CSV table of C-alpha atoms in Angstrom, one decimal:
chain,number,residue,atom,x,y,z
A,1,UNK,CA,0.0,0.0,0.0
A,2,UNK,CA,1.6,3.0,-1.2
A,3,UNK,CA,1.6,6.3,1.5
A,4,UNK,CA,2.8,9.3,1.5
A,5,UNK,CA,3.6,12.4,3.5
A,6,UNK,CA,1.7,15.7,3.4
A,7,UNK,CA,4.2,18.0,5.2
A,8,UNK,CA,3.4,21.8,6.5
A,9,UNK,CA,4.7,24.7,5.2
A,10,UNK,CA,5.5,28.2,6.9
A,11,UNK,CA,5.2,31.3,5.1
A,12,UNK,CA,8.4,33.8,5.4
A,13,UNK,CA,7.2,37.1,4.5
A,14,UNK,CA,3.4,37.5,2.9
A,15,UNK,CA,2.5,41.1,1.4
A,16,UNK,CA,-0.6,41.3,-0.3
A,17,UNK,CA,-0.1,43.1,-3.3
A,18,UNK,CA,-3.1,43.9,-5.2
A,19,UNK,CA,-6.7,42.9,-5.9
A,20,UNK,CA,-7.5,41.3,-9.1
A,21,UNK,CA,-10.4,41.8,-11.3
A,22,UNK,CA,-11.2,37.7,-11.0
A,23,UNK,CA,-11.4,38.4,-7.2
A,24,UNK,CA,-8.1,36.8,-6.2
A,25,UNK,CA,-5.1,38.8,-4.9
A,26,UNK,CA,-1.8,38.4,-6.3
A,27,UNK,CA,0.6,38.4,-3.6
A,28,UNK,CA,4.2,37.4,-2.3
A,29,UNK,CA,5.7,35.3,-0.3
A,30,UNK,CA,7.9,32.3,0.4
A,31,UNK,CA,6.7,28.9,0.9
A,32,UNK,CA,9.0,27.1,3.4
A,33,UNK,CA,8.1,23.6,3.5
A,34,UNK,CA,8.8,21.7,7.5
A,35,UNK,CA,8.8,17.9,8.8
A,36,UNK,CA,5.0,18.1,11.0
A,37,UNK,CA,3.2,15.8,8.4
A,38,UNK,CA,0.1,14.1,7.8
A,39,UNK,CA,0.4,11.0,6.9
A,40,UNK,CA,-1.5,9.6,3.2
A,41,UNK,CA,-2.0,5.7,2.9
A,42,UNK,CA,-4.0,4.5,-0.3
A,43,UNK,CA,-5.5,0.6,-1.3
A,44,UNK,CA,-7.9,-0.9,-3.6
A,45,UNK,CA,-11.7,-0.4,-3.2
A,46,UNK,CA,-14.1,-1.0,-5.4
A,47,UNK,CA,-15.1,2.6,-4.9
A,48,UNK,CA,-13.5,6.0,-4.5
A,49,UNK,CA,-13.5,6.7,-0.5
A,50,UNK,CA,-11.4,8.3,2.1
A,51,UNK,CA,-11.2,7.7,6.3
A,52,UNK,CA,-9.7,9.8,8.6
A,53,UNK,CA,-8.7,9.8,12.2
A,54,UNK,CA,-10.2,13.2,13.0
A,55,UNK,CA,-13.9,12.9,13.7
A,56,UNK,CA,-14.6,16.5,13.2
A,57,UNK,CA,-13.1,16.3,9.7
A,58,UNK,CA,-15.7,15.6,6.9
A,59,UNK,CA,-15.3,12.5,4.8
A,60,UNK,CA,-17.1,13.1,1.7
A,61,UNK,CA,-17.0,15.1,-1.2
A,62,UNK,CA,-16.2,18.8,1.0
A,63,UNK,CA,-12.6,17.3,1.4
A,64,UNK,CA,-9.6,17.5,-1.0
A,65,UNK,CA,-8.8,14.7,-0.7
A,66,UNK,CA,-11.9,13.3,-2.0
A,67,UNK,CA,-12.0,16.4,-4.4
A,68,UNK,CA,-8.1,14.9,-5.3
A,69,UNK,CA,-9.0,11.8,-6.2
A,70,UNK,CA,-11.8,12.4,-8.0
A,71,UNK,CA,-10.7,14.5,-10.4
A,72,UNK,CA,-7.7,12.4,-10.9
A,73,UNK,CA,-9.5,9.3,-11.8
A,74,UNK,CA,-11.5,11.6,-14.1
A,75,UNK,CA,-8.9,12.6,-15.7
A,76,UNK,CA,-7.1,9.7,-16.8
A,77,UNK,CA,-10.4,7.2,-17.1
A,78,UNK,CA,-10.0,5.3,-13.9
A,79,UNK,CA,-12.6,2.8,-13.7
A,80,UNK,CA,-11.1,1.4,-10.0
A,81,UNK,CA,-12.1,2.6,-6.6
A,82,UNK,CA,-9.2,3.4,-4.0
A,83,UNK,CA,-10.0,3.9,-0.4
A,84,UNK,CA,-7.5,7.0,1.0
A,85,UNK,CA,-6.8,6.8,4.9
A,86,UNK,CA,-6.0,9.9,6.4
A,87,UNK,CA,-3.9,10.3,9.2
A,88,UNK,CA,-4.7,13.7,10.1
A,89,UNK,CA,-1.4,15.1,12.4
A,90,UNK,CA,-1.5,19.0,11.6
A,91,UNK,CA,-3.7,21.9,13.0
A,92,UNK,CA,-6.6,22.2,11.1
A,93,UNK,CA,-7.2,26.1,10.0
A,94,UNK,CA,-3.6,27.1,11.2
A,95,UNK,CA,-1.8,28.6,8.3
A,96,UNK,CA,-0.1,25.9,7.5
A,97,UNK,CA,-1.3,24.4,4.3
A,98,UNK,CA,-2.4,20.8,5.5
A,99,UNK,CA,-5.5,20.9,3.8
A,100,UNK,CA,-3.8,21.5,-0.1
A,101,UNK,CA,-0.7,19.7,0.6
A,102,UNK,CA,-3.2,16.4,1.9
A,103,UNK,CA,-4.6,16.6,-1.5
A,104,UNK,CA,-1.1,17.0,-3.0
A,105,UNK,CA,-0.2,13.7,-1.2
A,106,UNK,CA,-3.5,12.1,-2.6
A,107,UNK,CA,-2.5,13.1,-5.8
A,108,UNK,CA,0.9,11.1,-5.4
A,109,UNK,CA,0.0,8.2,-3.6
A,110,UNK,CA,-3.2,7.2,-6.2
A,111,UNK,CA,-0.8,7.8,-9.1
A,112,UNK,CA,1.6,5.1,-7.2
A,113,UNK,CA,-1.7,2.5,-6.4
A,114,UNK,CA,-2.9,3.2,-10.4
A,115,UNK,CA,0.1,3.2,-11.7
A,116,UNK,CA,-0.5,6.1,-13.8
A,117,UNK,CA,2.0,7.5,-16.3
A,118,UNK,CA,1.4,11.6,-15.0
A,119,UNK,CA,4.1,14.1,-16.3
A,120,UNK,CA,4.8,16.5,-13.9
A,121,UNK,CA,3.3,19.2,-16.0
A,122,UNK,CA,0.0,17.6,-16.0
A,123,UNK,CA,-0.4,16.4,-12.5
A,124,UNK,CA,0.8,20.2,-11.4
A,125,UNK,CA,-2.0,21.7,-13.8
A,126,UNK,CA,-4.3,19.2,-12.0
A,127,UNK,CA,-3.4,20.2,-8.4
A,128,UNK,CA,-3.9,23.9,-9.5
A,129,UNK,CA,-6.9,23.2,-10.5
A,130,UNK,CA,-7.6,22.1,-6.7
A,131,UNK,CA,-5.8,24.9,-5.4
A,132,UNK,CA,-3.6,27.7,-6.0
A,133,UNK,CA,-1.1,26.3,-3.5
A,134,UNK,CA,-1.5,22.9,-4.0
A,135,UNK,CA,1.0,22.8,-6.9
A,136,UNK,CA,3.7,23.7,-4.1
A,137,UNK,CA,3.0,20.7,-2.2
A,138,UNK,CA,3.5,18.3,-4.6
A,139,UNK,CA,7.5,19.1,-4.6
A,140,UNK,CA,7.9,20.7,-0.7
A,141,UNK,CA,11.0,22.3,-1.5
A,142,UNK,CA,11.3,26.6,-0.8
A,143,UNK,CA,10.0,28.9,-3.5
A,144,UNK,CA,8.9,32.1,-4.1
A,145,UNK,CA,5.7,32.2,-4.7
A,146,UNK,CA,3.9,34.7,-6.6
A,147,UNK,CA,0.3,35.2,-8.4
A,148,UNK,CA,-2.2,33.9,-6.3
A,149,UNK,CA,0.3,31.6,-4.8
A,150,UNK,CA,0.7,29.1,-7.9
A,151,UNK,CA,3.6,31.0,-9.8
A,152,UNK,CA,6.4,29.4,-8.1
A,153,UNK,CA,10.0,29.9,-8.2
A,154,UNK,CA,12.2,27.7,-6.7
A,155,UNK,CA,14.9,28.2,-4.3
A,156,UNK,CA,15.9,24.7,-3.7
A,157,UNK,CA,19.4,25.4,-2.7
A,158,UNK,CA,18.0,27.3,0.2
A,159,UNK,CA,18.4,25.5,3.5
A,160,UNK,CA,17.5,27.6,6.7
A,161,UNK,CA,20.2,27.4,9.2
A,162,UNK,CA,18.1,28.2,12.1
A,163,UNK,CA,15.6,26.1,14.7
A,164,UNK,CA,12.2,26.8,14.0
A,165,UNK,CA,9.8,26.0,16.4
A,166,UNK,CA,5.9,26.5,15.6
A,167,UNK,CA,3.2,27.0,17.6
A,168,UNK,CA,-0.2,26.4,17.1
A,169,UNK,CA,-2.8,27.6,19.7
A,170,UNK,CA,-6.4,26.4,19.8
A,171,UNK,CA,-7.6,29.4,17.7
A,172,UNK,CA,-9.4,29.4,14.5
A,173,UNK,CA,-9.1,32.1,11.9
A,174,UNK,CA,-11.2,32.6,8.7
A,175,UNK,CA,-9.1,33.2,5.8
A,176,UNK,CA,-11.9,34.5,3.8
A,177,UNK,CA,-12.3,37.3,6.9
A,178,UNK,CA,-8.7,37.8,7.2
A,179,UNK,CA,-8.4,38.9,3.0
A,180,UNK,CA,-11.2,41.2,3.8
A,181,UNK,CA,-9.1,43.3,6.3
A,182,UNK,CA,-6.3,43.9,4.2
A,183,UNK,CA,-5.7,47.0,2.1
A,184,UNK,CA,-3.1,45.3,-0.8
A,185,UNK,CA,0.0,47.8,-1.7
A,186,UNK,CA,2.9,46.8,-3.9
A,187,UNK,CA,4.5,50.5,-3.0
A,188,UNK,CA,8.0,49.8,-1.4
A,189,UNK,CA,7.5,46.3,-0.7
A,190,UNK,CA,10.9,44.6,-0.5
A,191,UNK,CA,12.7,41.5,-2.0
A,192,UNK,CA,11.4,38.4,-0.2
A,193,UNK,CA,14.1,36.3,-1.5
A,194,UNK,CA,17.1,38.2,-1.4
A,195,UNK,CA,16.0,39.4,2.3
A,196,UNK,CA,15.6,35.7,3.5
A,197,UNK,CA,18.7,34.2,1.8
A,198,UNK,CA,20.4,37.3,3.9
A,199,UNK,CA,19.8,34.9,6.5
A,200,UNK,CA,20.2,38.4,8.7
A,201,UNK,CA,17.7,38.5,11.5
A,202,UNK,CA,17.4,41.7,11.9
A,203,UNK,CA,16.3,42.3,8.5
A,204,UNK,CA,13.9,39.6,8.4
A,205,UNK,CA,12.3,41.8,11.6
A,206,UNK,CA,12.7,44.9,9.3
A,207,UNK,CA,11.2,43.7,6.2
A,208,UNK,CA,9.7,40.0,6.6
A,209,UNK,CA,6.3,41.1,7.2
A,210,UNK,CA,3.2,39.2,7.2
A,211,UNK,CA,0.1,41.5,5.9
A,212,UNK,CA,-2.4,39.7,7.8
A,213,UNK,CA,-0.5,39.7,11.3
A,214,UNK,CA,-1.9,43.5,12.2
A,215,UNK,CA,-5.5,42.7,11.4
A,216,UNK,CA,-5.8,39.0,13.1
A,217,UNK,CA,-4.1,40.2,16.2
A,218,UNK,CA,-5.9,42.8,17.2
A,219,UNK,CA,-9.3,40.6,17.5
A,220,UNK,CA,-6.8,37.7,18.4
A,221,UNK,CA,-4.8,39.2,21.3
A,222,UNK,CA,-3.8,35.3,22.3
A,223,UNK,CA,-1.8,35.4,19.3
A,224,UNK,CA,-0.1,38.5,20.1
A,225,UNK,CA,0.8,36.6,23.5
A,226,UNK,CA,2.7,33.6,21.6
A,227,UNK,CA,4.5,35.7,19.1
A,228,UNK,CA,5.3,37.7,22.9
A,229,UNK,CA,6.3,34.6,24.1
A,230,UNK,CA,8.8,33.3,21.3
A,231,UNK,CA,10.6,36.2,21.1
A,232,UNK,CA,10.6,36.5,24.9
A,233,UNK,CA,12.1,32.8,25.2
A,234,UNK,CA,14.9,34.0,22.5
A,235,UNK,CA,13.8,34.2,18.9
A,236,UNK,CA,15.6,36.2,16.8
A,237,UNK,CA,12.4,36.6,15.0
A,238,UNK,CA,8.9,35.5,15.0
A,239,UNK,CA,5.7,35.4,12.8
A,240,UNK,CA,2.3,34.3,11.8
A,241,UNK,CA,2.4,31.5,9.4
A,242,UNK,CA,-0.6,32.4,6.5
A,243,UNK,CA,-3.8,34.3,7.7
A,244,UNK,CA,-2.8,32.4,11.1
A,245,UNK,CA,-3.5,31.1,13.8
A,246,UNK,CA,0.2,29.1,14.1
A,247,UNK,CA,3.5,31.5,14.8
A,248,UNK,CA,6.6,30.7,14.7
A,249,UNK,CA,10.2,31.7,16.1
A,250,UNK,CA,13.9,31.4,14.5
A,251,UNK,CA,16.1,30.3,16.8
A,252,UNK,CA,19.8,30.7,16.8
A,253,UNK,CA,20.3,28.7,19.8
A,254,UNK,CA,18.9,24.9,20.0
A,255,UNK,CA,18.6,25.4,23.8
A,256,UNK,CA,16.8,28.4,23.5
A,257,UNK,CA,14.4,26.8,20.9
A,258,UNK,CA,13.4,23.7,23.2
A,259,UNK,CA,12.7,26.6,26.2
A,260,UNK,CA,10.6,28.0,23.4
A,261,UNK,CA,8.4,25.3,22.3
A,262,UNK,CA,8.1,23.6,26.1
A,263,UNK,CA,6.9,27.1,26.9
A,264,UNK,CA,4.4,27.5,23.8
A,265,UNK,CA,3.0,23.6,24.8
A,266,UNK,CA,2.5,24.9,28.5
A,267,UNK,CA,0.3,27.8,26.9
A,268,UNK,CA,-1.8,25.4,25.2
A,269,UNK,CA,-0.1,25.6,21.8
A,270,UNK,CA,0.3,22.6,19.4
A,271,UNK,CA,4.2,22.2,18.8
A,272,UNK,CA,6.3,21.4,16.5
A,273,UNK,CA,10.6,21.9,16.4
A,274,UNK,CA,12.6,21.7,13.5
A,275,UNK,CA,16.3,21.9,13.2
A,276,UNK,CA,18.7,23.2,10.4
A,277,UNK,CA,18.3,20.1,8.0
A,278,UNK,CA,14.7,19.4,9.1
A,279,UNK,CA,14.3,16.9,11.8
């Protein structure tokens, strides 16, 4: 039974830049990809159908992963069924991307069970078609990403020599809400890339913003609190991940990152550490 991993991603930098006439923004940003994971497993069914560990997590045709599969099958005439087990390990709602990159994994894993023959340029027009960020997710590896997320450009030789430890709280935020807050500006907004390969901290704090931090904060103080609390516990800098609700700190010290994330768990957060090299 083929599986497959559907690994988080953090966003370094976000600026919203403009609205476009189809109703999407175009923005930038970088997609950082990170080790916390769901975990995709796929077998023969007669049927197309998915389980899941989390109860609160629909089943049916809502999901993407369903939605995945689906279309897939459509798309290249697949008269068998596959049942998709979801092993549902990341935040729900939290910035982080689980939802598009589970139905990246989908994507992968059913190709493995079908044995399909799916170019890479045709399984990433089918994940855009799921998604604008979706596309990322079927490779995980850093880009800049630009459009309404799906323009990607990558920067695969870019390896983060920090510890990054994310925190999660129990906090929903509506991404649809969160858009409606921003006022988009591409005046003065700086290079995301060549500020983050700068690897320079205090420039990241300078000009590594995240457009929807102001807005969710200020009717989400307990966010403000954990960002508080990262950089209090020694991050060299800290931000939301997405529209939120998970934050996360760059840590120069290990020791000071472990502080971090045991004090994030003790505030109720979700946790999750990863060192230079992932892991």
């Amino acid at each position: 039974m083929p599986t497959d991993l559907a690994m988080a991603k953090l966003n370094l930098g976000l600026h919203i830049l403009r609205r476009r006439p189809d109703g999407f923004h175009d923005l930038s940003t970088i997609f950082y990809p990170i080790g916390w994971a769901d975990v995709l497993e796929a077998q023969p069914a007669e049927h197309l159908q998915m389980t899941c560990t989390e109860d609160s997590l629909p089943a049916d045709e809502s999901n993407l992963v369903m939605q995945a599969a689906r279309h897939l099958a459509q798309t290249f005439g697949v008269r068998t069924g596959a049942l998709v087990h979801l092993e549902k390990v990341l935040p729900m709602g939290a910035g982080l991307g689980g939802g598009s990159s589970d139905a990246a994994a989908t994507l992968r894993v059913l190709c493995r069970l079908w044995a399909l023959r799916c170019s890479r340029r045709r399984l990433r027009r089918i994940a855009l078609e799921l998604g604008s960020d979706v596309p990322f997710f079927l490779y995980g590896r850093a880009a800049l990403a630009s459009g309404r997320g799906e323009e990607l450009h990558p920067m695969a030789d870019y390896a983060m020599p920090f510890t990054l430890v994310v925190a999660a709280p129990p906090v929903h935020v509506s991404t649809a809400w969160a858009f409606g807050q921003i006022r988009p500006t591409a005046h003065e907004r700086p290079d995301l890339e060549e500020v983050v390969r700068s690897n320079d901290l205090d420039r990241w704090h300078r000009e590594l913003t995240n457009d929807f931090e102001r807005p969710v904060m200020s009717v989400r103080p307990l966010l403000k609190a954990i960002k508080r609390l990262l950089i209090d516990t020694g991050a060299g800098f800290a931000s939301m991940t997405g529209s939120g609700s998970a934050l996360y700190g760059v840590f120069e010290s290990e020791c000071d990152a472990i502080a971090a994330c045991d004090a994030a768990r003790q505030a109720g957060c979700r946790t999750w550490i990863e060192r230079p090299g992932g892991g």
